[in-house]
Amino acid sequence: MQLHARDHEPAGTPAPAPAPRADARDPELAISTRGLVKSYPGPGGTTTHAVRGLDLDVHRGETFAFLGPNGAGKSTTIALLCALARPTSGRALVAGADVLTEPERVRRRVGLLFQHSALDPDLTAEQNLRVHARLYGLGRADVRRRTAEVLELADLADRRRSPVRTLSGGMRRRLEIARQLLHSPGVLFLDEPTTGLDPHARARIWEHLRALRDRDGSTLFVTTHYLEEAEHCDRLAIIDRGRLVAGGTPGEVKAAIGDDRVVLRTSDDGAARRIAGLLVPPERTVHVDADGVWLRVPDGSTWIPRLCAALEVHGIAVHAASATPPTLDDVFFHHTGRSITGPAETGGGR
Ligand code: ADP
Ligand code: MG
């Protein structure tokens, strides 16, 4: 994957428009963007830079997670990629069509599950689907066939005659996903499909999405702020304040920061911190927090016996020790100095 957190600052001299890929219509790429920027005029002549230059390639048939805290620019990126908002600068090809010059074609070829979408609660599951299918201009026979197919896919065939208001939150979400599949989109965008659902319903949605990928080879572009959901996607990109900070497979982005987290619980964390600090290379910082004494080092498990031996010499007891490989939150912290699960960004400008 080519993915760079470039600094296309919208203010000042604009960066030269990056060359589109030579194989810009590469059929293997479901999404390809270069230098994609979206700025909004804010209050008092200010500007909100929601997306600051995205270079992103998503391959056909992959489940791609777009991970970032609130206000990072996830929904704005989706609006650009679905040709619902016009980029301030940059280019994007989606499902083989150009968002700038062929927005209608892009809209026909994508499905989009909005962050806050809605079904008509008084219509049945099936009726909700039919209304949508007609909007997309499907013929009568196709409406019937596709409605039955997507209800089956969503595991809702037995509820097709139920008014939507009688369905659970998770079932409604699955029905909304089914609705977006009616016109067989080349790429399905899902903006926080699981936010607000309980863990069981979230797991069902992911089961359903994985089945779509495996059975139909669908390309799924899913935004989330749940780290564990990005873990089992094929590849991911992490966005923060409109910029990409990391991208690759979950394994790659974690391996890129390398270090394990070593945590010790001791009888005297303050003293243990000083002693550990003398032992580890000078560029490594030893921290103390509610978890105990902790530091990041490559090959964390090999440090545990060395640290324990040094602490024992000073009469400090070690009650527990662990070395864990980096998590996606560690990746986010590494690149931004903040935790993705920390307090939500206020994201000014709206
Ligand atoms: P996310 O989906 O990651 O939470 P958004 O893409 O919704 O983030 O928002 C990114 C930033 O752009 C935020 O600071 C938000 O306030 C701002 N923003 C989004 N849409 C608009 C808009 N229509 N007008 C002005 N600012 C906007
Ligand atoms: Mg959003």
Tab-separated table of C-alpha atoms and ligand atoms in Angstrom:
chain	number	residue	atom	x	y	z
A	1	MET	CA	0.000	0.000	0.000
A	2	GLN	CA	1.132	3.496	-0.721
A	3	LEU	CA	0.112	5.701	2.101
A	4	HIS	CA	1.854	8.805	3.242
A	5	ALA	CA	0.948	11.397	5.812
A	6	ARG	CA	1.875	14.299	3.584
A	7	ASP	CA	1.639	17.868	4.610
A	8	HIS	CA	-0.552	19.381	1.955
A	9	GLU	CA	-1.278	22.503	3.942
A	10	PRO	CA	-4.288	24.104	2.370
A	11	ALA	CA	-3.184	27.533	3.579
A	12	GLY	CA	-0.221	29.275	1.932
A	13	THR	CA	1.289	28.068	-1.312
A	14	PRO	CA	-0.577	24.994	-2.360
A	15	ALA	CA	1.571	21.916	-2.856
A	16	PRO	CA	1.757	20.922	-6.509
A	17	ALA	CA	-1.068	18.526	-7.281
A	18	PRO	CA	0.407	15.053	-6.890
A	19	ALA	CA	0.496	13.079	-10.086
A	20	PRO	CA	-2.305	10.562	-10.317
A	21	ARG	CA	-1.147	6.989	-10.494
A	22	ALA	CA	-0.063	6.061	-13.975
A	23	ASP	CA	-2.523	3.192	-13.679
A	24	ALA	CA	-5.152	5.554	-12.337
A	25	ARG	CA	-7.955	3.242	-13.448
A	26	ASP	CA	-6.229	0.174	-12.077
A	27	PRO	CA	-9.141	-2.237	-11.744
A	28	GLU	CA	-7.497	-3.726	-8.673
A	29	LEU	CA	-7.911	-0.447	-6.800
A	30	ALA	CA	-11.350	0.257	-5.381
A	31	ILE	CA	-10.244	3.623	-4.013
A	32	SER	CA	-7.227	5.740	-4.901
A	33	THR	CA	-6.705	9.281	-3.631
A	34	ARG	CA	-3.865	11.762	-4.014
A	35	GLY	CA	-3.508	14.943	-2.011
A	36	LEU	CA	-7.179	14.992	-1.086
A	37	VAL	CA	-8.046	18.154	0.877
A	38	LYS	CA	-11.311	19.462	2.301
A	39	SER	CA	-11.498	22.787	4.095
A	40	TYR	CA	-14.633	24.437	5.429
A	41	PRO	CA	-15.093	28.142	6.038
A	42	GLY	CA	-15.441	28.548	9.798
A	43	PRO	CA	-16.829	31.358	11.932
A	44	GLY	CA	-15.135	34.784	11.794
A	45	GLY	CA	-13.209	34.100	8.608
A	46	THR	CA	-11.419	31.069	10.052
A	47	THR	CA	-10.975	27.836	8.140
A	48	THR	CA	-11.482	24.303	9.360
A	49	HIS	CA	-9.131	21.904	7.633
A	50	ALA	CA	-11.106	18.711	7.962
A	51	VAL	CA	-8.958	16.648	5.585
A	52	ARG	CA	-5.391	17.743	4.915
A	53	GLY	CA	-4.000	15.747	2.022
A	54	LEU	CA	-4.835	12.082	1.918
A	55	ASP	CA	-2.941	9.615	-0.251
A	56	LEU	CA	-4.798	6.377	0.082
A	57	ASP	CA	-5.109	3.180	-1.958
A	58	VAL	CA	-7.688	0.553	-1.104
A	59	HIS	CA	-7.669	-2.709	-3.021
A	60	ARG	CA	-10.713	-4.453	-4.372
A	61	GLY	CA	-12.227	-7.016	-2.084
A	62	GLU	CA	-10.545	-5.836	1.067
A	63	THR	CA	-12.063	-4.707	4.312
A	64	PHE	CA	-10.388	-1.443	5.102
A	65	ALA	CA	-10.704	0.228	8.491
A	66	PHE	CA	-10.467	3.998	8.760
A	67	LEU	CA	-9.673	4.606	12.372
A	68	GLY	CA	-9.538	7.884	14.246
A	69	PRO	CA	-10.931	9.834	17.192
A	70	ASN	CA	-13.993	12.068	16.926
A	71	GLY	CA	-13.392	15.035	14.663
A	72	ALA	CA	-10.455	13.364	12.870
A	73	GLY	CA	-12.035	13.746	9.434
A	74	LYS	CA	-13.494	10.267	8.857
A	75	SER	CA	-17.010	11.299	7.828
A	76	THR	CA	-15.654	14.137	5.684
A	77	THR	CA	-13.405	11.666	3.849
A	78	ILE	CA	-16.387	9.414	3.197
A	79	ALA	CA	-18.416	12.357	1.883
A	80	LEU	CA	-15.572	13.158	-0.535
A	81	LEU	CA	-15.190	9.549	-1.656
A	82	CYS	CA	-18.934	9.173	-2.239
A	83	ALA	CA	-19.006	12.433	-4.238
A	84	LEU	CA	-21.364	14.065	-1.739
A	85	ALA	CA	-18.870	16.858	-1.033
A	86	ARG	CA	-16.412	18.406	-3.448
A	87	PRO	CA	-12.721	18.288	-2.498
A	88	THR	CA	-10.986	21.642	-1.986
A	89	SER	CA	-8.085	20.086	-3.889
A	90	GLY	CA	-6.652	16.727	-4.790
A	91	ARG	CA	-8.084	13.750	-6.641
A	92	ALA	CA	-9.948	10.579	-5.901
A	93	LEU	CA	-11.005	7.612	-7.996
A	94	VAL	CA	-13.663	5.390	-6.500
A	95	ALA	CA	-14.957	2.194	-8.107
A	96	GLY	CA	-13.272	3.290	-11.312
A	97	ALA	CA	-14.880	6.746	-11.483
A	98	ASP	CA	-13.484	10.206	-10.726
A	99	VAL	CA	-15.219	12.081	-7.892
A	100	LEU	CA	-14.525	15.448	-9.553
A	101	THR	CA	-15.474	14.748	-13.144
A	102	GLU	CA	-17.872	11.794	-12.756
A	103	PRO	CA	-19.677	12.352	-9.449
A	104	GLU	CA	-22.935	10.787	-10.707
A	105	ARG	CA	-21.129	7.633	-11.722
A	106	VAL	CA	-19.391	7.455	-8.331
A	107	ARG	CA	-22.731	7.796	-6.516
A	108	ARG	CA	-24.250	4.983	-8.589
A	109	ARG	CA	-21.342	2.686	-7.851
A	110	VAL	CA	-21.076	3.096	-4.094
A	111	GLY	CA	-23.247	2.194	-1.157
A	112	LEU	CA	-23.136	4.366	1.942
A	113	LEU	CA	-24.268	3.616	5.429
A	114	PHE	CA	-24.423	7.008	7.125
A	115	GLN	CA	-23.276	7.492	10.689
A	116	HIS	CA	-26.870	8.389	11.549
A	117	SER	CA	-29.112	6.797	8.989
A	118	ALA	CA	-32.786	6.109	9.159
A	119	LEU	CA	-35.409	3.634	8.100
A	120	ASP	CA	-39.135	4.263	8.087
A	121	PRO	CA	-40.271	2.635	11.338
A	122	ASP	CA	-43.846	2.059	10.148
A	123	LEU	CA	-42.890	0.225	6.967
A	124	THR	CA	-41.863	-3.404	7.053
A	125	ALA	CA	-38.258	-4.464	6.450
A	126	GLU	CA	-39.168	-5.481	2.920
A	127	GLN	CA	-41.040	-2.257	2.151
A	128	ASN	CA	-38.080	-0.173	3.292
A	129	LEU	CA	-35.874	-2.054	0.872
A	130	ARG	CA	-38.312	-1.704	-2.024
A	131	VAL	CA	-38.564	2.056	-1.652
A	132	HIS	CA	-34.807	2.308	-1.862
A	133	ALA	CA	-34.526	-0.103	-4.795
A	134	ARG	CA	-37.011	1.978	-6.784
A	135	LEU	CA	-35.040	5.129	-6.006
A	136	TYR	CA	-32.082	3.413	-7.599
A	137	GLY	CA	-34.131	2.642	-10.682
A	138	LEU	CA	-34.126	-1.144	-10.376
A	139	GLY	CA	-36.767	-2.845	-12.503
A	140	ARG	CA	-39.694	-4.701	-10.896
A	141	ALA	CA	-38.162	-8.160	-11.264
A	142	ASP	CA	-34.787	-6.962	-10.000
A	143	VAL	CA	-36.401	-5.284	-7.000
A	144	ARG	CA	-38.042	-8.555	-6.008
A	145	ARG	CA	-34.925	-10.650	-6.572
A	146	ARG	CA	-32.437	-8.309	-4.895
A	147	THR	CA	-34.750	-7.631	-1.955
A	148	ALA	CA	-35.004	-11.350	-1.252
A	149	GLU	CA	-31.241	-11.790	-1.683
A	150	VAL	CA	-30.165	-9.000	0.636
A	151	LEU	CA	-32.716	-9.958	3.292
A	152	GLU	CA	-31.230	-13.436	3.205
A	153	LEU	CA	-27.704	-11.992	3.453
A	154	ALA	CA	-28.690	-9.903	6.463
A	155	ASP	CA	-30.273	-12.958	8.067
A	156	LEU	CA	-33.587	-11.114	8.178
A	157	ALA	CA	-35.637	-13.180	5.721
A	158	ASP	CA	-37.954	-14.361	8.491
A	159	ARG	CA	-38.538	-10.771	9.615
A	160	ARG	CA	-39.280	-9.343	6.195
A	161	ARG	CA	-42.928	-8.620	7.064
A	162	SER	CA	-42.103	-7.044	10.444
A	163	PRO	CA	-42.502	-3.300	10.834
A	164	VAL	CA	-39.077	-1.797	11.424
A	165	ARG	CA	-40.119	-0.407	14.812
A	166	THR	CA	-40.343	-4.009	16.105
A	167	LEU	CA	-36.733	-4.836	15.154
A	168	SER	CA	-33.790	-4.604	17.547
A	169	GLY	CA	-31.058	-1.981	17.072
A	170	GLY	CA	-28.702	-4.561	15.606
A	171	MET	CA	-31.357	-5.869	13.183
A	172	ARG	CA	-32.078	-2.339	11.980
A	173	ARG	CA	-28.421	-1.768	11.348
A	174	ARG	CA	-28.228	-5.000	9.345
A	175	LEU	CA	-31.303	-3.937	7.393
A	176	GLU	CA	-29.669	-0.579	6.627
A	177	ILE	CA	-26.587	-2.399	5.379
A	178	ALA	CA	-28.814	-4.681	3.276
A	179	ARG	CA	-30.496	-1.614	1.803
A	180	GLN	CA	-27.125	-0.293	0.641
A	181	LEU	CA	-26.403	-3.593	-1.101
A	182	LEU	CA	-29.528	-3.563	-3.279
A	183	HIS	CA	-27.865	-1.879	-6.235
A	184	SER	CA	-24.757	-4.118	-5.956
A	185	PRO	CA	-22.303	-1.297	-5.251
A	186	GLY	CA	-18.643	-1.690	-6.157
A	187	VAL	CA	-17.598	-0.241	-2.812
A	188	LEU	CA	-19.604	-0.113	0.385
A	189	PHE	CA	-18.822	2.706	2.804
A	190	LEU	CA	-19.917	2.261	6.388
A	191	ASP	CA	-19.574	5.233	8.725
A	192	GLU	CA	-19.356	3.914	12.281
A	193	PRO	CA	-21.728	1.015	11.630
A	194	THR	CA	-21.504	-0.294	15.168
A	195	THR	CA	-21.509	2.873	17.268
A	196	GLY	CA	-24.202	2.708	19.917
A	197	LEU	CA	-24.792	-1.043	19.623
A	198	ASP	CA	-24.207	-3.515	22.434
A	199	PRO	CA	-21.219	-5.896	22.133
A	200	HIS	CA	-23.347	-8.813	20.949
A	201	ALA	CA	-25.000	-6.772	18.185
A	202	ARG	CA	-21.597	-5.349	17.207
A	203	ALA	CA	-20.184	-8.848	16.846
A	204	ARG	CA	-23.167	-9.852	14.645
A	205	ILE	CA	-22.602	-6.847	12.352
A	206	TRP	CA	-18.962	-7.827	11.913
A	207	GLU	CA	-19.894	-11.439	11.225
A	208	HIS	CA	-22.217	-10.111	8.556
A	209	LEU	CA	-19.543	-7.828	7.051
A	210	ARG	CA	-16.976	-10.622	6.960
A	211	ALA	CA	-19.502	-12.847	5.200
A	212	LEU	CA	-20.033	-10.109	2.591
A	213	ARG	CA	-16.338	-9.924	1.965
A	214	ASP	CA	-15.829	-13.682	1.799
A	215	ARG	CA	-18.944	-14.568	-0.184
A	216	ASP	CA	-19.266	-11.621	-2.561
A	217	GLY	CA	-15.751	-10.199	-2.557
A	218	SER	CA	-17.222	-6.833	-1.525
A	219	THR	CA	-14.890	-3.924	-0.846
A	220	LEU	CA	-15.740	-2.449	2.533
A	221	PHE	CA	-14.490	0.897	3.813
A	222	VAL	CA	-15.432	1.091	7.463
A	223	THR	CA	-14.822	3.948	9.861
A	224	THR	CA	-14.646	3.251	13.546
A	225	HIS	CA	-13.205	4.553	16.754
A	226	TYR	CA	-13.262	1.070	18.258
A	227	LEU	CA	-9.678	-0.151	18.105
A	228	GLU	CA	-10.542	-3.812	18.394
A	229	GLU	CA	-12.722	-3.560	15.276
A	230	ALA	CA	-9.797	-2.371	13.191
A	231	GLU	CA	-7.729	-5.319	14.449
A	232	HIS	CA	-9.475	-7.856	12.253
A	233	CYS	CA	-9.697	-5.780	9.078
A	234	ASP	CA	-7.369	-6.593	6.171
A	235	ARG	CA	-5.702	-3.195	6.269
A	236	LEU	CA	-6.249	0.071	8.058
A	237	ALA	CA	-5.321	3.711	8.045
A	238	ILE	CA	-5.241	5.871	11.126
A	239	ILE	CA	-6.359	9.475	10.682
A	240	ASP	CA	-5.851	12.273	13.185
A	241	ARG	CA	-6.750	15.929	12.653
A	242	GLY	CA	-7.207	15.379	8.936
A	243	ARG	CA	-3.871	13.641	8.355
A	244	LEU	CA	-2.937	10.001	7.981
A	245	VAL	CA	-0.571	8.980	10.716
A	246	ALA	CA	-0.143	5.281	9.914
A	247	GLY	CA	-1.324	2.653	7.489
A	248	GLY	CA	-0.876	-0.992	6.582
A	249	THR	CA	-2.072	-4.301	7.926
A	250	PRO	CA	-2.749	-4.297	11.679
A	251	GLY	CA	0.420	-6.375	12.073
A	252	GLU	CA	2.503	-3.969	9.984
A	253	VAL	CA	1.505	-0.782	11.770
A	254	LYS	CA	2.202	-2.395	15.118
A	255	ALA	CA	5.491	-3.919	13.972
A	256	ALA	CA	6.550	-0.487	12.664
A	257	ILE	CA	6.648	0.930	16.185
A	258	GLY	CA	8.258	-2.276	17.340
A	259	ASP	CA	8.544	-1.863	21.034
A	260	ASP	CA	6.796	-4.009	23.579
A	261	ARG	CA	5.321	-2.515	26.712
A	262	VAL	CA	6.891	-3.886	29.888
A	263	VAL	CA	4.993	-3.325	33.129
A	264	LEU	CA	6.183	-4.183	36.640
A	265	ARG	CA	4.234	-3.970	39.887
A	266	THR	CA	6.686	-3.503	42.706
A	267	SER	CA	6.857	-2.750	46.406
A	268	ASP	CA	8.292	0.711	45.598
A	269	ASP	CA	7.455	1.968	42.108
A	270	GLY	CA	9.311	5.273	42.555
A	271	ALA	CA	12.598	3.598	43.437
A	272	ALA	CA	12.042	0.907	40.804
A	273	ARG	CA	11.655	3.611	38.181
A	274	ARG	CA	15.041	5.141	39.049
A	275	ILE	CA	16.799	1.776	39.013
A	276	ALA	CA	15.172	0.691	35.742
A	277	GLY	CA	16.137	4.054	34.259
A	278	LEU	CA	19.817	3.311	34.890
A	279	LEU	CA	19.535	-0.058	33.201
A	280	VAL	CA	17.749	0.775	29.963
A	281	PRO	CA	19.298	2.755	27.081
A	282	PRO	CA	19.242	6.516	27.784
A	283	GLU	CA	16.651	7.301	25.096
A	284	ARG	CA	14.100	5.098	26.850
A	285	THR	CA	11.827	6.763	29.390
A	286	VAL	CA	10.539	4.817	32.372
A	287	HIS	CA	7.065	5.858	33.531
A	288	VAL	CA	5.015	5.282	36.654
A	289	ASP	CA	1.225	5.261	36.574
A	290	ALA	CA	-1.696	3.344	38.044
A	291	ASP	CA	-0.528	0.189	36.224
A	292	GLY	CA	2.909	0.321	37.901
A	293	VAL	CA	6.327	1.034	36.419
A	294	TRP	CA	6.364	0.776	32.640
A	295	LEU	CA	8.590	1.314	29.646
A	296	ARG	CA	8.734	0.476	25.956
A	297	VAL	CA	11.594	-1.631	24.643
A	298	PRO	CA	12.150	-4.100	21.810
A	299	ASP	CA	12.026	-7.741	22.946
A	300	GLY	CA	10.241	-6.793	26.141
A	301	SER	CA	10.171	-10.272	27.657
A	302	THR	CA	13.977	-10.469	27.725
A	303	TRP	CA	14.033	-7.349	29.936
A	304	ILE	CA	11.903	-8.819	32.689
A	305	PRO	CA	14.567	-11.081	34.299
A	306	ARG	CA	17.191	-8.323	34.046
A	307	LEU	CA	14.934	-5.744	35.680
A	308	CYS	CA	13.808	-8.186	38.382
A	309	ALA	CA	17.399	-9.107	39.242
A	310	ALA	CA	18.428	-5.434	39.534
A	311	LEU	CA	15.436	-4.579	41.711
A	312	GLU	CA	16.026	-7.563	43.985
A	313	VAL	CA	19.563	-6.319	44.650
A	314	HIS	CA	17.999	-3.101	45.973
A	315	GLY	CA	15.510	-4.986	48.121
A	316	ILE	CA	12.499	-4.112	45.935
A	317	ALA	CA	9.948	-6.891	45.523
A	318	VAL	CA	8.347	-7.456	42.099
A	319	HIS	CA	4.732	-8.580	42.507
A	320	ALA	CA	3.871	-8.948	38.836
A	321	ALA	CA	5.542	-8.416	35.473
A	322	SER	CA	4.306	-8.480	31.902
A	323	ALA	CA	5.540	-7.711	28.414
A	324	THR	CA	2.908	-7.103	25.751
A	325	PRO	CA	3.287	-6.374	22.030
A	326	PRO	CA	2.033	-2.990	20.857
A	327	THR	CA	-1.702	-2.419	20.400
A	328	LEU	CA	-3.309	-0.125	17.838
A	329	ASP	CA	-3.755	2.384	20.638
A	330	ASP	CA	0.013	2.252	21.190
A	331	VAL	CA	0.404	2.939	17.474
A	332	PHE	CA	-1.881	5.962	17.747
A	333	PHE	CA	-0.061	7.168	20.864
A	334	HIS	CA	3.296	6.687	19.179
A	335	HIS	CA	2.303	8.942	16.275
A	336	THR	CA	0.217	11.565	18.077
A	337	GLY	CA	1.271	11.540	21.729
A	338	ARG	CA	-2.387	10.965	22.667
A	339	SER	CA	-4.629	7.984	23.258
A	340	ILE	CA	-7.414	7.329	20.768
A	341	THR	CA	-9.640	6.253	23.621
A	342	GLY	CA	-8.928	9.452	25.517
A	343	PRO	CA	-11.277	12.411	25.799
A	344	ALA	CA	-13.082	13.109	22.525
A	345	GLU	CA	-11.738	15.850	20.313
A	346	THR	CA	-13.961	18.860	20.329
A	347	GLY	CA	-13.257	19.427	16.655
A	348	GLY	CA	-13.977	23.125	16.328
A	349	GLY	CA	-15.345	24.907	13.353
A	350	ARG	CA	-18.836	23.526	13.086
B	1	ADP	P1	-15.114	12.409	12.245
B	1	ADP	O1	-16.123	11.780	11.340
B	1	ADP	O2	-13.784	11.755	12.200
B	1	ADP	O3	-15.621	12.520	13.647
B	1	ADP	P2	-15.641	14.798	10.671
B	1	ADP	O4	-15.197	14.467	9.303
B	1	ADP	O5	-17.108	14.768	10.954
B	1	ADP	O6	-14.842	13.910	11.726
B	1	ADP	O7	-15.136	16.265	11.026
B	1	ADP	C1	-13.797	16.704	10.840
B	1	ADP	C2	-13.687	18.160	11.150
B	1	ADP	O8	-14.370	18.919	10.163
B	1	ADP	C3	-14.310	18.559	12.473
B	1	ADP	O9	-13.519	19.578	13.034
B	1	ADP	C4	-15.681	19.066	12.074
B	1	ADP	O10	-16.150	19.987	13.013
B	1	ADP	C5	-15.376	19.721	10.736
B	1	ADP	N1	-16.542	19.696	9.834
B	1	ADP	C6	-17.141	18.578	9.342
B	1	ADP	N2	-18.166	18.903	8.522
B	1	ADP	C7	-18.220	20.262	8.493
B	1	ADP	C8	-19.054	21.217	7.804
B	1	ADP	N3	-20.049	20.841	6.989
B	1	ADP	N4	-18.788	22.529	8.014
B	1	ADP	C9	-17.788	22.943	8.825
B	1	ADP	N5	-16.963	22.089	9.483
B	1	ADP	C10	-17.170	20.771	9.328
B	2	MG	MG	-17.951	10.897	11.785
